[in-house]
Amino acid sequence: MSSKNEIQRHQAIGKRIKELRISAGYSSYSKFAIEHNLENKSVWRWEEGLNYTIDTLFMIADIHHITLSELLKDIE
């Protein structure tokens, strides 16, 4: 069972993933998914803070040309 802090941390990561997509000019996760050859449902889940792995986070960081540290900055 996940603790409240763990759930909040996952939600914060999902929010950051969504912010990066929007700041890159993608108004919808669907357009982002298509352009980067990703599954729509996967992108939606990641933005909800669900079902991502460390490899997923590295991939997202690479897509946005940032480091994993920058992706996770200020998330405790």
mmCIF file of C-alpha atoms in Angstrom:
data_model
loop_
_atom_site.group_PDB
_atom_site.id
_atom_site.type_symbol
_atom_site.label_atom_id
_atom_site.label_comp_id
_atom_site.label_asym_id
_atom_site.label_seq_id
_atom_site.Cartn_x
_atom_site.Cartn_y
_atom_site.Cartn_z
ATOM 1 C CA MET A 1 0.000 0.000 0.000
ATOM 2 C CA SER A 2 1.303 3.447 -0.924
ATOM 3 C CA SER A 3 1.744 6.104 1.713
ATOM 4 C CA LYS A 4 0.190 9.543 1.340
ATOM 5 C CA ASN A 5 3.646 11.070 0.746
ATOM 6 C CA GLU A 6 4.437 8.517 -1.944
ATOM 7 C CA ILE A 7 1.150 9.229 -3.723
ATOM 8 C CA GLN A 8 1.801 12.980 -3.557
ATOM 9 C CA ARG A 9 5.309 12.462 -4.930
ATOM 10 C CA HIS A 10 3.970 10.456 -7.880
ATOM 11 C CA GLN A 11 1.327 13.117 -8.546
ATOM 12 C CA ALA A 12 4.015 15.825 -8.488
ATOM 13 C CA ILE A 13 6.092 13.897 -11.021
ATOM 14 C CA GLY A 14 3.028 13.485 -13.231
ATOM 15 C CA LYS A 15 2.320 17.197 -12.984
ATOM 16 C CA ARG A 16 5.912 17.975 -13.989
ATOM 17 C CA ILE A 17 5.641 15.633 -16.993
ATOM 18 C CA LYS A 18 2.459 17.436 -18.083
ATOM 19 C CA GLU A 19 4.039 20.877 -17.571
ATOM 20 C CA LEU A 20 6.992 19.874 -19.751
ATOM 21 C CA ARG A 21 4.663 18.691 -22.517
ATOM 22 C CA ILE A 22 2.651 21.903 -22.436
ATOM 23 C CA SER A 23 5.746 24.118 -22.321
ATOM 24 C CA ALA A 24 7.029 22.239 -25.393
ATOM 25 C CA GLY A 25 3.922 23.421 -27.263
ATOM 26 C CA TYR A 26 1.769 20.299 -27.111
ATOM 27 C CA SER A 27 -1.751 21.214 -26.020
ATOM 28 C CA SER A 28 -2.816 17.580 -25.831
ATOM 29 C CA TYR A 29 -1.074 14.455 -24.643
ATOM 30 C CA SER A 30 -2.385 12.729 -27.774
ATOM 31 C CA LYS A 31 -0.410 14.980 -30.144
ATOM 32 C CA PHE A 32 2.681 14.552 -27.986
ATOM 33 C CA ALA A 33 2.245 10.760 -28.043
ATOM 34 C CA ILE A 34 1.830 10.620 -31.814
ATOM 35 C CA GLU A 35 4.866 12.811 -32.498
ATOM 36 C CA HIS A 36 7.084 10.765 -30.183
ATOM 37 C CA ASN A 37 5.713 7.350 -31.176
ATOM 38 C CA LEU A 38 4.225 6.668 -27.744
ATOM 39 C CA GLU A 39 0.937 5.153 -26.655
ATOM 40 C CA ASN A 40 -1.737 7.766 -25.810
ATOM 41 C CA LYS A 41 -2.820 5.875 -22.727
ATOM 42 C CA SER A 42 0.765 5.612 -21.468
ATOM 43 C CA VAL A 43 1.325 9.365 -21.685
ATOM 44 C CA TRP A 44 -1.977 9.990 -19.918
ATOM 45 C CA ARG A 45 -1.009 7.583 -17.129
ATOM 46 C CA TRP A 46 2.430 9.164 -16.702
ATOM 47 C CA GLU A 47 0.814 12.597 -16.391
ATOM 48 C CA GLU A 48 -1.467 11.157 -13.719
ATOM 49 C CA GLY A 49 1.598 9.898 -11.855
ATOM 50 C CA LEU A 50 0.920 6.271 -12.735
ATOM 51 C CA ASN A 51 2.800 3.398 -14.338
ATOM 52 C CA TYR A 52 6.126 5.021 -15.124
ATOM 53 C CA THR A 53 9.522 3.447 -14.588
ATOM 54 C CA ILE A 54 12.949 4.962 -14.167
ATOM 55 C CA ASP A 55 13.513 4.206 -17.859
ATOM 56 C CA THR A 56 10.327 6.123 -18.687
ATOM 57 C CA LEU A 57 11.585 9.130 -16.733
ATOM 58 C CA PHE A 58 14.938 9.027 -18.543
ATOM 59 C CA MET A 59 13.099 8.856 -21.887
ATOM 60 C CA ILE A 60 10.893 11.831 -20.990
ATOM 61 C CA ALA A 61 13.944 13.818 -19.894
ATOM 62 C CA ASP A 62 15.699 12.965 -23.170
ATOM 63 C CA ILE A 63 12.677 14.039 -25.236
ATOM 64 C CA HIS A 64 12.739 17.421 -23.500
ATOM 65 C CA HIS A 65 16.548 17.704 -23.618
ATOM 66 C CA ILE A 66 16.895 17.920 -19.852
ATOM 67 C CA THR A 67 18.540 15.729 -17.239
ATOM 68 C CA LEU A 68 16.671 13.419 -14.923
ATOM 69 C CA SER A 69 17.770 15.703 -12.077
ATOM 70 C CA GLU A 70 16.093 18.643 -13.791
ATOM 71 C CA LEU A 71 12.934 16.596 -14.320
ATOM 72 C CA LEU A 72 12.779 15.714 -10.632
ATOM 73 C CA LYS A 73 14.000 19.067 -9.282
ATOM 74 C CA ASP A 74 12.176 20.175 -6.123
ATOM 75 C CA ILE A 75 10.162 16.955 -5.902
ATOM 76 C CA GLU A 76 10.663 15.437 -2.479
#
